[in-house]
Amino acid sequence: VTTNGTVPERNENNKNSSLAVLQHGLEVLNEITPEDDGNEEIRRLDSQLDHLNHYMDKVEERIKAHNEKLMDTLKHQREEREKRRRSFHEVRLFLCN
């Protein structure tokens, strides 16, 4: 500490500016309430869920269409096997007689 008091004034100015910065930071934090911050997060997550649901609906439609095509193919193959089986038995009966 000097006799002319410059060091104490500098410390006082530093304290005042630090307090001003701290006060400003607290005011900014108080402007954004926890409810607002939580609501924004909820809106963001809700939007992500909407996009995910839309995507899953499209995936489900594609799977359903693919499943229908697969079932049609299996039905057609089953019918073809049955035709071959009948034809085989008819030929066999014809040859046996």
XYZ file of C-alpha atoms in Angstrom, residues 14-59:
46
model
C -10.998 -4.044 -9.994
C -13.564 -5.070 -7.392
C -16.143 -2.714 -8.885
C -15.538 -3.949 -12.440
C -15.612 -7.579 -11.253
C -18.860 -6.936 -9.444
C -20.278 -5.228 -12.530
C -19.349 -8.203 -14.719
C -20.768 -10.626 -12.174
C -23.954 -8.585 -11.847
C -24.366 -8.465 -15.628
C -23.879 -12.249 -15.838
C -26.524 -12.809 -13.174
C -28.954 -10.519 -14.989
C -28.442 -12.460 -18.222
C -28.977 -15.749 -16.397
C -32.139 -14.415 -14.804
C -33.507 -13.441 -18.225
C -33.457 -17.128 -19.229
C -35.594 -18.860 -16.667
C -35.200 -22.591 -16.122
C -38.732 -23.037 -17.475
C -37.801 -21.315 -20.747
C -34.645 -23.384 -21.069
C -36.582 -26.569 -20.318
C -39.357 -25.640 -22.745
C -36.841 -25.040 -25.516
C -35.259 -28.419 -24.833
C -38.700 -30.052 -24.832
C -39.567 -28.383 -28.162
C -36.270 -29.568 -29.662
C -36.795 -33.130 -28.443
C -40.426 -33.079 -29.581
C -39.315 -32.006 -33.048
C -36.756 -34.820 -33.135
C -39.460 -37.304 -32.106
C -41.740 -36.029 -34.877
C -38.970 -36.575 -37.433
C -38.249 -40.032 -36.032
C -41.940 -40.998 -36.109
C -42.229 -39.790 -39.708
C -39.148 -41.805 -40.677
C -40.436 -44.917 -38.889
C -43.815 -44.586 -40.661
C -41.994 -44.606 -44.005
C -39.885 -47.593 -42.950
